[in-house]
Structure formats: structure tokens, C-alpha cells
Amino acid sequence: MNPIRVVEGRAIPFGLKNVDTDVIIPAQYLKTITRKGLGKGAFETIRAEPGNIFDDPAYAGANILIAGDNFGCGSSREHAAWALLDMGIKAIIAPSFSDIFSGNAFKNGILTVVLPQEVVDRLLEVAKTDPITIDLENQTVTTPFQDRFTFEIDPFRKHCLLNGLDEVGMTLAQDAEIAAFEAIMAADRPWL
Amino acid sequence: MTSKPRTLYEKIWDAHVVDRREDGTCLIYIDRHLIHEVTSAQAFEALRLAGRKLRRPDLMLAVPDHNLPTTARVDADGSRIPIADAQSATQLAALETNAPAFGVRYIDAVAPEQGIVHVVGPEQGFSLPGATIVCGDSHTSAHGGLGALAFGIGTSEVEHVMATQTLLLTPSKTMEVRVDGVLGQGVTPKDVILHIIGVIGAAGGTGHVIEYTGNVFREMSIEGRLTVANMSIEAGARAGLVAPDEKTYAYLQGRPMAPKGDKWAKALAWWKTLPTDAGANYDKVVVIDAAAIAPSLTWGTSPEDVVPITGVVPDPASFADPSKQAAAQKSLDYMGLTPGTRMEDIAVENIFIGSCTNSRIEDLRAAAAVVKGRKVADNVSQALIVPGSGLVKRQAEQEGLDRIFIDAGFEWREPGCSMCLAMNPDKVPPGERCASTSNRNFVGRQGPGSRTHLVSPAMAAAAAVTGHLADVRKLEPVGADA
Ligand code: SF4
């Protein structure tokens, strides 16, 4: 996973509340054999509407999504995080996230930033015309207009994201212990 | 060294702890990793994207099973027949590319050893007592019949095992299910496990690993133990175990991937230390009298909806729990059944003998013994025999079982998961009923609108030849001078 320090760029001012995982990625995309390419199915029902925000050229290449309350509720499908990642999203700002979704997002190296509704409203406004900067190290979100908001994040998650460590990466850091165990096994239980 | 008496589960767990954390979670070493085409592709992809390697490809075995059609796989000139369904073909192709690319042993779709992953593992001697075994598939619990700690995992965990050969786990509670006594005539391992699930419920084993103890399991064949352990997951348990014994060793010795020579001797010595110590404690104990178990089957859409074949469809009002009453009513509506109907009066149009629960040689023998000299009833439109592996199929053919089935009007198919979950073309048509030897009777499991009754192979055979759910004990062997 790539380490995240600062995410800056245009943000999609989406803002809708209670967006469930079916909206993020419809069930028909679950039979795929790959986690890449799911971006084309992301927000499919919304994208079917003319003039929708996701196909607005103003936000092409945006790497931040600003969402509403309870983003990512519904099923536990990891495909929702895979789809957002495939769209190029590196961070999501919302007043709240579903637990499972934020866990899945974290596992896939997406930063979820929780900020109060009024702050999110301000960011939705700014995002229409200007870029936004998220500084994970200092836990701040800033705009070109001197806005500066701080956010809370679990220290363990922050550490993992800053260093690009996923769960597999964390265990791989215990390589010496695993190797030592394997050496004992090779002697004691050589048939395995 | 600990002197505290330990259970089989605790011994296997302790032998695999790489690291123990303060909160009790442990990094557990995984000895064997089975993969099939449905749950592995995205894990391989994640490794590829992260530039990671498999830590121990030598501890993995790949075999396709879920998507394969059970009709002929090669044509008259010996060329492979492509899979018609595009999604199935894609999943198969992904496994076929990934396995060699990552150096994983691969049994391909037309190999004589191909079969359902949970049949192939024990059959090849890949699954061993005391080993930790995982697969991205819930019925991995089957391998516990050999005394292995075996359980299903999700795609992220598959990736974790691939990269690190470990999993971060919290210990489960232990549950002893003891069945002592003498099993009645016509009562098979499938009836035993259905009865157990009926008693403890579909959530009865939640958070636990079950160990099956008592003389019934000691006397049971390895095939039977695999059937029982396989359905531990239907009782909500993480895994199910039967302690290894002389039968286990005799079953494994000489199998292609089983240890040989010195390694065999060393393995055997260790395996013999595994059974639960006298005085060890289980968190929960359930005792069942073998004599109380009848040939059993399900009436509803949960595996806990079990009745003896002599029973009737229950009245939802007869359940004490109001939520169970509502669930039972929903089940009956879906199943198209009326309370009070004798189970034996329920007609079936489909018969499925197969799945990782009941597709081994012993299962086919039991079914053939009932079918011999009889014909599939006229109202049965589809009767499939799907052996669990190519080796089971060949063995059955050597014993002439295929002739018995074909002469009676069954279809003799190629190995795979087939109508167990209908991911391939084998499906129960909507609204039709199936006597099935598989493990799940969920809504739509055998195809949209399918109605499943879980039964033993002998009972499926009895249903096939009578055209309705039937008590196998009433069918005298044809031509036997009893
Ligand atoms: S036979 Fe059925 S239960 Fe067994 S692995 Fe295949 S689909 Fe799963």
C-alpha cells in the first residue's frame, strides 16, 4: 500500500446522506474476479442521471470525495472500497461512516476523515471551485481561503496509513518470528 | 511444559502459536491452504498489485470445483470442451493462470484427481491430523474428520495466508458433542449430524469448535467422520474435530501427499499425542443417545429444521420461540408444505447425490445398495449422481456402481460441486423439490425457487426409487435372501 501523508486536489462535493454499499457498487459487480476496474460500476445508479456530479468534467481526476452522514452503510462487501479506490479516491470526508465501511476503506489504504456537519457543508461549498488539502500527519483539512479544520483519527490507523502498512504488511513485519517458527517446525514436524 | 489436561483443539492451537498478544489474539501458523476458483482470484490480484509473493506455495493446493459443468469435459478427440457460461469460464481461467504463475500445485479440470476441494484434500493425503487447514470456503470444516483444525476464511484472509502463512485469530470456545450407544438400522453418519444440528440448533455451535466424541464416532469410518465434520458449520461452529486414531492412520498411509518413511513414523508419534487428555474441560457438553437417532431429514430452509423420516411437517405454532414460529411459517410457505403432512407422503422430482458432504465411495455404495434392482420413479425428472472426485468415480466404476445407477435411470456425472449450490448448469427448477445429500437447504441454494430436503445417500436413493421422501428401512434389498 502507498503511504499517505498529504492528499490534495479537487474533491467531489457529493454530500448525500445514508449512501449504502449498493449505491457505491451494485451487486451485479460482485461476481468479478478482480478488484480493479470496479470504478466503472461505482455509483452506477447515480451516473445514469444526466448531469450527475461524478461525470462532471470539473471533477475529473478528483482524489477526494466529500460525502454525507453514515456513508457506506449496508453490506460488508469490500468491493465498495475497491470501487472507490479504482475511481482514484484516496480520502473521503463525511460527518460519519458505517463501521464496516471505514474498516474496509482503511484496509485498502483509503483515509476516512470525520468532521462536523457544518465543516463538511463549508468544504462542499469550497470544493465546487477550489482544491482541498488533507494533511494526515498534522490531522488538518485546509482550503485556499485560510480555512483550517482539525480532525481526530485512531493513532494505530494513522500509523498504518502514514507508513503504508496494511494488515498483511503488519504481519510481514513479524517475518523474523514467523521464520523462527518455521525453523522449529522443520525440525519437529518435518512432514508438514 | 504445561501439565493442565488439554483438549484436542487446545493441543493443535498451542502447537501453532507464532505470537501471542496481550489481548489473547494469536498469530497462528497455517499448515495447509486449499484454494478453488471462486474465492482466490482477488487475493492473487492483491498480491500482484502489492508486489508480494506467496510465502509457502508448497503448502498450497489448487483445484477447480464450483463452476465446472458435470457433463463431459473432453470431446471425442480428447480436446477440452470450453465452459459455456462466461463468468464461470473467467473464474476457471483465472485459477488456471494464477496457480502456475505463483508456483501453486494445480489439479486441473480434466485431471483424474480433480474433484471437490474438500474431497480431494483428504483423498490426496494433503489434509493431515493436527494440521491447521484453511480454504476460502466454509465447508473446510470437513477436514476436521481427520483430526485437523480446519476452517473457512474470507478473501482478505486468503490473501493474508498467501503472503504470511499465518492468520491473526482469537481462540474459540470448545464444545463436546458425545454420542454413545448403538445406531439403529438405516442410520448413517449424515443422519447423526442432521440429528445433532436439530438438537443444538443452527446457531448452537456459534463461537465454538466442536469435538465429536463417543463410541459412535470411534466406530465410524473416515468417510463418515468427514461427513459429520463437514456440517459443523451448519451448527454454527467454526470447525469440527474427530480425534485421529488407527482408522485415520490406515486411511492416510500411502496416499500421494501423505508423509512417507521416517517422516511418517515421526508424524504418527506426534498424532498419537493429540487426543484430548482425560480430565480436560470443554466449555460446553452435549450428550446424545445413539439409539434416539432415526434416519433424519429436513423439512424447512434451515439445517436445524430436522425431523425423523417417520415424522410429520411441524406446525409453526408448536415452537415455543415466537421468532422461530415466524421463521417456520416462512419456511413452510417457501417449501410449499402443510403442517401435519407425513414426510413420507411428500413427492420429489429431483434427486442429487453428491457434494463435499456425501460424494465419497462409501456414500455411492450405500446409495447403490438401495437402488440395485430398482428403477427411478416416473415422477422423478432429474436424478444425478455426482462423485466427489475423479478417483471416487473411477473406483465406483470398478465396483460396477455406475451400471447400477445408469440402469436404474440415474445420470452418472463428472465430479464437482454441481447442484449443491447451482453455480454450474445443474439446478433444481423453480418450485420443484429435491432430495439432496448436500449440506444447505437455504432459500434458492439449489437454484432460484428450489426446495431442498437434506438427506443421507441411502435416503436419497430411496426417494429416487419411490418418487417420494421414503424410509429406507422399509426397502428390502432386491434379490437378497434375507
Ligand atoms: S460441494 Fe457444496 S458445500 Fe461443498 S465446497 Fe462445493 S459448493 Fe461448497
XYZ file of C-alpha atoms and ligand atoms in Angstrom:
682
model
C 0.000 0.000 0.000
C 1.181 3.546 -0.714
C 1.882 5.694 2.339
C -0.456 8.661 2.754
C 0.882 11.918 4.127
C -0.959 14.644 2.287
C -3.903 14.295 -0.058
C -4.592 17.404 -2.055
C -6.652 18.178 -5.108
C -10.172 18.632 -6.296
C -12.872 16.988 -4.201
C -16.229 15.729 -5.445
C -18.875 17.657 -3.443
C -21.288 14.725 -3.211
C -22.771 15.259 0.249
C -25.643 12.741 0.068
C -26.660 11.102 3.381
C -27.000 7.354 4.053
C -25.314 6.214 0.885
C -25.273 2.421 1.123
C -22.846 -0.041 -0.415
C -25.405 -0.975 -3.081
C -25.262 2.603 -4.318
C -21.470 2.632 -4.180
C -21.221 -0.622 -6.133
C -24.296 -2.591 -7.292
C -24.489 -6.355 -6.574
C -24.011 -7.367 -10.188
C -20.345 -6.363 -9.927
C -19.659 -8.814 -7.114
C -19.048 -11.785 -9.400
C -15.920 -10.265 -10.833
C -12.511 -11.876 -10.395
C -10.714 -8.597 -9.963
C -10.810 -5.624 -7.636
C -9.562 -3.331 -10.365
C -11.981 -1.907 -12.885
C -14.805 -1.689 -10.362
C -14.651 2.094 -10.712
C -16.769 1.918 -13.829
C -19.589 0.365 -11.795
C -19.234 2.813 -8.921
C -22.338 4.945 -8.263
C -23.906 3.408 -11.369
C -27.472 4.380 -10.497
C -26.462 7.981 -9.870
C -24.378 8.101 -13.008
C -27.393 7.020 -15.043
C -28.814 10.505 -14.429
C -27.790 13.205 -16.914
C -25.643 15.970 -15.474
C -24.623 13.933 -12.416
C -21.708 15.098 -10.321
C -19.493 12.069 -10.970
C -19.360 12.710 -14.701
C -18.964 16.484 -14.348
C -15.682 17.406 -16.108
C -14.976 19.927 -13.324
C -14.213 16.992 -11.002
C -12.378 14.736 -13.425
C -9.384 13.226 -11.652
C -10.611 14.252 -8.188
C -8.986 12.199 -5.435
C -11.188 13.283 -2.524
C -14.877 12.524 -2.001
C -16.988 14.648 0.330
C -19.950 12.595 1.482
C -22.916 12.827 3.842
C -23.767 11.230 7.160
C -23.500 7.428 7.521
C -21.563 6.868 4.334
C -21.085 3.210 3.321
C -23.899 1.627 5.307
C -25.393 -1.732 4.240
C -23.468 -4.862 3.375
C -19.903 -5.716 4.342
C -18.699 -6.002 0.753
C -15.098 -4.930 0.379
C -15.951 -4.176 -3.235
C -17.225 -0.752 -2.152
C -13.724 0.256 -1.081
C -12.201 -1.372 -4.159
C -14.570 0.592 -6.415
C -13.701 3.940 -4.799
C -10.008 3.158 -4.971
C -10.394 2.314 -8.636
C -12.106 5.682 -9.198
C -8.950 7.284 -7.862
C -10.354 8.260 -4.463
C -7.676 8.433 -1.750
C -9.643 10.126 1.018
C -13.291 10.576 1.974
C -14.620 13.330 4.229
C -18.011 12.861 5.905
C -19.819 13.616 9.183
C -19.867 9.829 9.860
C -19.141 6.470 8.235
C -20.503 2.966 8.754
C -18.026 0.959 10.865
C -17.559 -1.853 8.410
C -17.060 0.520 5.516
C -14.449 2.600 7.286
C -12.669 -0.640 8.265
C -12.669 -1.801 4.666
C -11.554 1.613 3.441
C -8.683 1.572 5.918
C -7.671 -1.967 4.852
C -7.375 -0.665 1.331
C -5.455 2.465 2.232
C -8.280 4.986 1.896
C -8.248 7.738 4.521
C -11.645 8.457 6.069
C -11.913 11.863 7.731
C -14.776 12.588 10.134
C -15.717 16.268 10.540
C -18.846 18.002 11.918
C -21.714 18.661 9.519
C -21.126 22.443 9.416
C -17.482 21.924 8.456
C -18.493 19.413 5.797
C -21.009 21.968 4.489
C -18.253 24.555 4.185
C -15.993 22.095 2.368
C -18.824 21.161 -0.004
C -19.019 24.847 -0.897
C -15.264 25.291 -1.436
C -14.977 22.049 -3.436
C -17.208 23.455 -6.158
C -14.473 25.814 -7.277
C -11.223 25.047 -5.499
C -8.951 22.246 -4.259
C -8.748 20.956 -0.703
C -5.752 19.714 1.263
C -5.799 16.919 3.847
C -2.661 16.662 5.962
C -2.705 13.337 7.804
C 0.461 13.958 9.776
C -0.949 17.159 11.308
C -4.569 15.957 11.155
C -5.829 19.041 9.350
C -8.023 19.907 6.385
C -7.267 23.277 4.769
C -8.566 25.321 1.847
C -7.063 28.157 -0.227
C -9.294 30.525 1.778
C -7.476 30.170 5.130
C -9.934 27.542 6.411
C -8.196 25.160 8.784
C -10.055 22.286 10.428
C -8.529 19.593 12.620
C -9.803 16.007 12.781
C -9.362 13.019 15.078
C -8.018 9.655 13.920
C -7.193 6.404 15.682
C -3.386 6.512 16.307
C -2.932 2.921 15.072
C -4.718 3.660 11.818
C -2.767 6.867 11.398
C 0.483 4.988 11.873
C -0.514 2.340 9.318
C -1.659 4.879 6.724
C 1.388 7.126 7.143
C 3.666 4.145 6.648
C 1.617 2.386 4.008
C 1.106 -0.664 6.234
C -1.888 -2.892 5.627
C -2.740 -5.934 7.782
C -0.629 -8.144 5.585
C 2.174 -5.601 5.827
C 1.889 -5.545 9.621
C 2.224 -9.326 9.804
C 5.041 -9.288 7.295
C 6.848 -7.030 9.762
C 6.877 -10.090 12.055
C 8.799 -12.040 9.467
C 11.577 -12.966 11.888
C 9.130 -14.588 14.304
C 7.400 -16.486 11.514
C 10.738 -17.672 10.157
C 11.820 -18.791 13.630
C 8.595 -20.760 13.991
C 9.149 -22.371 10.606
C 12.633 -23.419 11.623
C 11.284 -25.159 14.722
C 8.559 -26.809 12.652
C 11.050 -28.061 10.096
C 12.892 -29.838 12.889
C 9.944 -31.042 14.976
C 7.284 -31.672 12.367
C 9.159 -32.148 9.106
C 6.188 -33.843 7.401
C 4.181 -30.622 7.368
C 5.573 -27.546 29.769
C 2.013 -27.392 30.796
C 0.583 -30.170 32.889
C -3.007 -28.993 32.657
C -5.095 -31.536 30.727
C -5.903 -30.166 27.282
C -8.446 -30.866 24.573
C -7.509 -31.885 21.046
C -8.353 -28.352 19.894
C -6.132 -26.734 22.513
C -3.224 -29.006 21.605
C -3.450 -28.138 17.922
C -3.844 -24.435 18.726
C -0.873 -24.370 21.112
C 1.301 -26.136 18.550
C 0.687 -23.366 16.012
C 1.114 -20.153 18.016
C 3.741 -17.926 16.397
C 2.975 -14.959 18.595
C 0.527 -14.312 21.415
C -0.692 -10.758 22.028
C -1.794 -9.198 25.266
C -5.470 -9.261 24.343
C -5.307 -13.038 23.742
C -5.284 -12.959 19.957
C -2.636 -15.162 18.426
C -0.727 -15.251 15.209
C -1.417 -18.839 14.126
C 0.698 -20.715 11.612
C -1.231 -22.337 8.761
C -0.003 -25.735 7.543
C -2.240 -26.298 4.564
C -4.062 -23.886 2.265
C -6.562 -25.167 -0.276
C -7.883 -22.913 -2.990
C -10.576 -23.114 -5.647
C -11.614 -20.815 -8.449
C -14.295 -18.760 -6.682
C -12.515 -17.073 -3.781
C -8.874 -16.896 -4.814
C -8.674 -14.533 -7.790
C -8.913 -11.249 -5.873
C -6.386 -12.443 -3.309
C -3.885 -13.288 -6.027
C -4.556 -9.910 -7.597
C -3.942 -8.074 -4.331
C -0.573 -9.795 -4.011
C 0.280 -8.875 -7.553
C -0.687 -5.234 -7.013
C 1.358 -5.016 -3.834
C 4.287 -6.815 -5.451
C 4.119 -9.575 -2.848
C 4.948 -13.243 -3.164
C 3.404 -16.363 -1.725
C 5.325 -17.258 1.401
C 4.880 -21.012 1.094
C 3.353 -22.088 -2.230
C 4.483 -25.607 -1.306
C 1.790 -25.674 1.396
C -0.977 -24.887 -1.084
C -3.115 -26.992 -3.367
C -5.462 -25.621 -6.018
C -8.357 -27.420 -7.649
C -11.390 -26.053 -9.530
C -14.789 -27.416 -8.467
C -17.626 -24.898 -8.017
C -18.158 -23.749 -11.602
C -17.350 -26.879 -13.577
C -20.199 -28.407 -15.554
C -20.626 -32.090 -14.664
C -21.201 -33.097 -18.265
C -18.308 -34.400 -20.404
C -15.207 -32.184 -20.240
C -13.408 -33.531 -23.291
C -14.856 -34.311 -26.683
C -14.332 -37.405 -28.815
C -10.845 -36.273 -29.950
C -9.784 -35.571 -26.400
C -9.927 -31.770 -26.715
C -11.296 -29.812 -23.825
C -14.858 -28.582 -24.133
C -14.982 -24.884 -23.157
C -17.365 -23.783 -20.402
C -20.359 -22.024 -21.942
C -21.074 -19.650 -19.055
C -18.749 -16.660 -19.478
C -18.394 -15.855 -15.781
C -17.618 -19.464 -14.858
C -15.099 -19.690 -17.678
C -13.426 -16.483 -16.468
C -13.102 -17.743 -12.891
C -11.638 -21.032 -14.077
C -9.216 -19.283 -16.420
C -8.037 -17.027 -13.586
C -7.165 -20.012 -11.381
C -5.512 -21.772 -14.302
C -3.265 -18.739 -14.831
C -2.653 -17.835 -11.192
C -1.709 -21.257 -9.849
C 1.303 -21.830 -12.126
C 2.266 -18.137 -12.066
C 2.583 -18.291 -8.269
C 4.016 -21.809 -8.164
C 0.975 -23.497 -6.612
C 0.310 -27.201 -7.256
C -2.692 -27.329 -9.518
C -5.036 -30.196 -10.258
C -6.719 -29.114 -13.466
C -10.312 -29.594 -14.568
C -9.607 -32.727 -16.615
C -7.055 -34.385 -14.308
C -8.101 -37.816 -12.970
C -7.655 -36.469 -9.409
C -9.882 -33.412 -9.913
C -12.821 -33.147 -7.553
C -14.416 -31.076 -4.820
C -11.633 -29.428 -2.857
C -12.821 -30.988 0.433
C -12.889 -34.458 -1.079
C -9.537 -34.066 -2.807
C -7.602 -32.811 0.257
C -8.116 -35.941 2.401
C -8.011 -38.261 -0.605
C -4.586 -36.991 -1.662
C -3.223 -37.117 1.888
C -2.791 -33.331 1.718
C -5.018 -32.897 4.796
C -3.428 -34.361 7.902
C -4.240 -34.793 11.613
C -3.113 -31.981 13.877
C -2.611 -29.628 10.928
C -4.176 -26.176 10.599
C -6.028 -26.160 7.290
C -7.792 -23.218 5.652
C -9.677 -22.576 2.439
C -11.817 -19.695 1.220
C -14.870 -21.889 1.733
C -16.983 -22.519 4.823
C -17.104 -26.316 4.455
C -13.391 -26.563 5.078
C -14.564 -27.894 8.442
C -14.820 -31.294 6.685
C -11.096 -31.935 7.082
C -11.656 -31.968 10.846
C -12.846 -35.539 10.340
C -9.147 -36.433 10.185
C -8.397 -34.558 13.408
C -7.202 -31.369 11.674
C -8.165 -27.859 12.779
C -9.810 -26.788 9.543
C -11.987 -23.762 8.854
C -13.183 -21.418 6.133
C -11.807 -17.892 5.637
C -12.700 -14.748 3.638
C -10.855 -13.247 0.675
C -8.775 -10.799 2.759
C -7.692 -13.706 4.972
C -6.843 -15.815 1.938
C -4.505 -13.011 0.902
C -3.080 -12.831 4.429
C -2.313 -16.558 4.455
C -0.838 -16.421 0.975
C 1.577 -13.653 1.964
C 2.400 -14.626 5.546
C 1.285 -18.277 6.033
C -0.394 -17.094 9.231
C -3.702 -15.718 10.479
C -4.453 -13.438 13.411
C -7.109 -15.317 15.398
C -8.823 -15.349 18.755
C -9.208 -18.784 20.369
C -12.647 -20.390 20.077
C -14.575 -21.965 22.915
C -14.736 -25.742 22.932
C -17.839 -27.895 22.750
C -18.011 -31.656 23.144
C -20.776 -33.476 21.314
C -20.758 -37.019 22.619
C -22.811 -39.752 21.003
C -22.655 -43.139 22.687
C -24.644 -46.293 22.103
C -25.695 -48.297 19.090
C -27.033 -46.677 15.942
C -30.247 -48.199 14.630
C -30.629 -49.884 11.270
C -30.501 -47.458 8.330
C -28.936 -44.692 10.428
C -25.863 -43.217 8.707
C -23.312 -40.509 9.608
C -25.477 -37.964 7.728
C -28.440 -38.827 9.967
C -26.198 -38.429 13.013
C -25.077 -34.923 12.067
C -28.575 -33.845 10.961
C -29.899 -35.065 14.298
C -27.149 -33.187 16.176
C -27.940 -29.940 14.323
C -31.623 -30.490 15.054
C -30.784 -30.780 18.757
C -28.280 -27.948 19.196
C -29.695 -25.638 16.509
C -28.138 -23.786 13.578
C -26.527 -21.305 15.970
C -25.827 -23.850 18.732
C -22.124 -24.036 17.982
C -21.513 -20.311 17.433
C -18.131 -19.242 18.786
C -17.142 -22.860 19.395
C -15.090 -25.591 17.855
C -16.941 -28.885 18.240
C -15.200 -32.136 19.093
C -17.263 -35.223 18.312
C -16.635 -37.933 20.883
C -18.176 -41.218 21.936
C -18.154 -44.729 20.558
C -20.351 -43.817 17.578
C -17.566 -41.676 16.084
C -14.841 -44.123 17.118
C -16.643 -46.853 15.187
C -17.445 -44.573 12.251
C -15.454 -44.796 9.002
C -13.238 -41.875 7.945
C -15.703 -41.055 5.177
C -18.430 -40.849 7.805
C -16.333 -38.611 10.059
C -15.673 -36.260 7.133
C -19.445 -36.048 6.550
C -20.064 -35.175 10.194
C -17.255 -32.610 10.483
C -18.301 -31.075 7.152
C -21.640 -29.950 8.566
C -20.218 -28.473 11.790
C -20.629 -25.120 10.097
C -24.381 -25.762 9.760
C -24.455 -25.943 13.565
C -22.780 -22.525 13.649
C -19.389 -23.877 14.777
C -16.105 -22.549 13.461
C -14.782 -26.067 12.991
C -15.454 -29.681 13.961
C -12.982 -32.323 15.048
C -12.806 -36.065 15.449
C -9.681 -37.307 17.247
C -7.310 -39.214 14.978
C -6.944 -42.939 15.639
C -5.827 -46.154 13.934
C -8.554 -45.743 11.316
C -7.269 -42.289 10.462
C -3.700 -43.528 10.077
C -4.769 -46.506 7.978
C -6.802 -44.177 5.746
C -3.875 -41.801 5.181
C -0.941 -44.172 4.857
C 0.314 -44.411 1.290
C -1.774 -41.532 -0.081
C 0.167 -39.455 -2.641
C 0.833 -36.379 -0.485
C 0.918 -38.130 2.913
C 4.299 -38.348 4.676
C 6.465 -41.363 3.889
C 9.204 -43.356 5.650
C 10.822 -41.598 8.607
C 8.519 -38.655 8.306
C 5.523 -40.975 8.563
C 6.917 -42.536 11.734
C 7.572 -39.103 13.242
C 4.146 -37.856 12.245
C 2.455 -40.913 13.692
C 4.229 -40.490 17.017
C 3.024 -36.880 17.223
C -0.511 -37.610 16.070
C -0.858 -40.155 18.872
C -0.265 -37.409 21.446
C -3.153 -35.295 20.119
C -6.355 -36.835 21.515
C -7.969 -34.944 24.378
C -6.430 -35.689 27.789
C -8.508 -37.327 30.485
C -9.910 -34.595 32.694
C -9.706 -31.831 30.092
C -12.596 -29.389 30.167
C -14.894 -28.326 27.374
C -16.799 -25.044 27.636
C -19.989 -26.860 26.692
C -21.004 -30.532 26.578
C -23.920 -32.079 24.689
C -24.710 -35.756 25.159
C -26.853 -37.648 22.681
C -28.076 -41.240 22.859
C -27.317 -43.069 19.605
C -30.496 -45.101 19.921
C -32.562 -41.893 19.724
C -31.342 -41.121 16.195
C -33.606 -42.136 13.299
C -32.988 -41.736 9.576
C -33.457 -37.963 9.509
C -34.132 -35.197 7.031
C -35.028 -31.519 6.844
C -38.461 -30.030 6.210
C -37.611 -26.293 6.114
C -34.991 -23.825 4.940
C -32.608 -24.025 7.894
C -30.426 -27.081 8.540
C -31.855 -27.182 12.073
C -35.309 -27.970 10.658
C -34.815 -31.701 11.191
C -37.386 -34.468 11.694
C -37.172 -38.267 11.603
C -38.488 -39.753 8.345
C -41.378 -41.217 10.360
C -42.352 -37.677 11.400
C -44.675 -35.027 10.001
C -44.261 -31.440 8.831
C -44.397 -29.463 12.090
C -46.982 -26.830 12.937
C -45.223 -23.453 13.338
C -47.367 -22.881 16.448
C -45.615 -25.854 18.069
C -42.395 -23.844 18.505
C -42.045 -22.015 21.803
C -39.989 -19.126 20.431
C -42.144 -16.560 18.544
C -39.318 -15.692 16.138
C -38.914 -19.396 15.318
C -42.690 -19.608 14.742
C -42.479 -16.845 12.187
C -39.400 -18.385 10.556
C -41.108 -21.793 10.393
C -44.172 -20.272 8.726
C -41.967 -18.563 6.154
C -40.105 -21.823 5.555
C -43.336 -23.749 5.028
C -44.630 -21.135 2.582
C -41.401 -21.326 0.621
C -41.293 -25.114 0.760
C -44.980 -25.411 -0.213
C -45.764 -27.681 2.725
C -48.738 -28.034 5.072
C -48.292 -28.833 8.780
C -49.204 -32.409 9.660
C -48.248 -33.867 6.263
C -46.333 -37.127 6.742
C -42.792 -36.652 5.495
C -43.114 -39.952 3.625
C -46.029 -38.564 1.609
C -44.003 -35.731 0.084
C -43.266 -36.316 -3.617
C -39.887 -35.266 -5.070
C -38.994 -34.527 -8.686
C -35.223 -34.190 -8.255
C -32.534 -36.324 -6.655
C -28.999 -35.119 -6.021
C -26.372 -37.483 -4.666
C -23.134 -35.534 -4.367
C -21.411 -32.554 -2.621
C -18.475 -32.473 -0.220
C -20.809 -33.877 2.437
C -21.768 -37.130 0.709
C -19.966 -37.958 -2.515
C -17.300 -40.395 -1.364
C -17.134 -44.062 -2.306
C -18.956 -45.210 0.798
C -21.824 -42.833 0.007
C -22.128 -44.182 -3.508
C -22.066 -47.760 -2.223
C -24.844 -47.001 0.254
C -26.974 -45.436 -2.468
C -26.264 -48.257 -4.924
C -27.293 -50.870 -2.359
C -30.754 -49.321 -2.256
C -31.013 -48.661 -5.987
C -29.869 -52.117 -7.106
C -32.643 -53.967 -8.957
C -34.945 -50.924 -8.891
C -35.823 -48.042 -11.214
C -36.028 -44.309 -10.685
C -39.727 -43.496 -10.219
C -41.661 -41.962 -13.153
C -42.382 -38.684 -11.389
C -38.661 -38.043 -10.843
C -37.463 -35.880 -13.728
C -33.831 -35.444 -12.724
C -31.639 -37.860 -10.738
C -27.950 -37.001 -10.609
C -25.024 -38.891 -9.163
C -22.021 -36.573 -8.973
C -18.968 -38.315 -7.491
C -16.795 -36.138 -5.263
C -13.662 -36.703 -7.303
C -12.363 -38.435 -10.398
C -10.804 -41.085 -8.178
C -14.109 -41.787 -6.445
C -15.730 -42.014 -9.859
C -13.180 -44.488 -11.159
C -13.384 -46.618 -8.022
C -17.171 -46.727 -8.298
C -16.891 -47.759 -11.938
C -14.505 -50.563 -10.995
C -17.075 -51.765 -8.493
C -19.829 -51.599 -11.113
C -21.814 -48.984 -9.200
C -22.148 -46.795 -12.297
C -24.064 -49.613 -14.076
C -26.450 -49.956 -11.162
C -27.190 -46.223 -11.240
C -27.387 -45.892 -15.028
C -29.606 -48.983 -15.378
C -31.952 -47.531 -12.800
C -32.250 -44.264 -14.730
C -29.731 -42.018 -12.899
C -27.310 -39.716 -14.689
C -23.656 -40.555 -13.967
C -21.762 -37.247 -13.990
C -18.284 -35.737 -13.773
C -17.050 -34.560 -10.339
C -17.695 -31.089 -8.888
C -19.942 -29.094 -6.569
C -22.807 -29.264 -9.027
C -26.337 -28.996 -7.640
C -25.063 -28.340 -4.116
C -25.063 -24.629 -4.908
C -26.046 -24.494 -8.574
C -23.194 -22.274 -9.685
C -22.823 -24.558 -12.697
C -25.719 -25.578 -15.001
C -27.079 -28.240 -12.566
C -30.119 -26.679 -10.952
C -33.408 -27.652 -9.334
C -36.170 -25.913 -11.350
C -38.223 -23.240 -9.500
C -40.921 -24.675 -7.259
C -39.612 -28.229 -7.586
C -38.438 -30.392 -4.716
C -35.121 -32.162 -4.308
C -33.941 -34.946 -2.018
C -30.330 -33.863 -1.730
C -27.289 -35.264 0.054
C -25.737 -31.784 0.239
C -25.444 -29.579 3.322
C -27.551 -26.463 2.868
C -31.289 -26.180 2.384
C -31.276 -22.372 2.156
C -33.778 -20.487 0.037
C -32.624 -20.685 -3.583
C -29.485 -22.659 -2.774
C -30.064 -25.277 -5.476
C -31.376 -22.723 -7.952
C -33.957 -19.911 -7.701
C -37.150 -21.233 -6.079
C -35.631 -24.665 -5.384
C -36.969 -26.670 -2.411
C -34.353 -28.811 -0.704
C -34.685 -31.724 1.702
C -31.321 -32.727 3.139
C -30.963 -36.500 3.412
C -28.369 -39.301 3.528
C -27.283 -41.045 0.313
C -29.372 -44.121 1.178
C -32.438 -41.954 1.787
C -31.849 -40.033 -1.451
C -31.732 -43.365 -3.252
C -34.932 -44.475 -1.501
C -36.616 -41.222 -2.581
C -35.439 -41.760 -6.154
C -36.911 -45.229 -6.497
C -40.195 -44.450 -4.730
C -40.735 -40.923 -6.063
C -41.299 -39.510 -2.587
C -39.366 -39.000 0.626
C -39.122 -42.544 1.957
C -37.979 -44.563 4.931
C -35.003 -46.547 3.686
C -35.674 -49.192 6.346
C -38.818 -50.244 4.514
C -36.953 -51.054 1.313
C -35.695 -54.630 1.465
C -32.649 -55.250 -0.714
C -33.890 -56.619 -4.052
C -32.812 -60.215 -4.739
C -31.301 -60.693 -1.291
C -32.450 -63.811 0.535
C -32.995 -62.127 3.842
S -19.922 -29.211 -2.598
Fe -21.203 -27.539 -1.921
S -20.629 -27.125 0.171
Fe -19.045 -28.372 -0.729
S -17.487 -26.929 -1.433
Fe -18.866 -27.335 -3.142
S -20.427 -25.768 -3.015
Fe -19.370 -25.763 -1.057
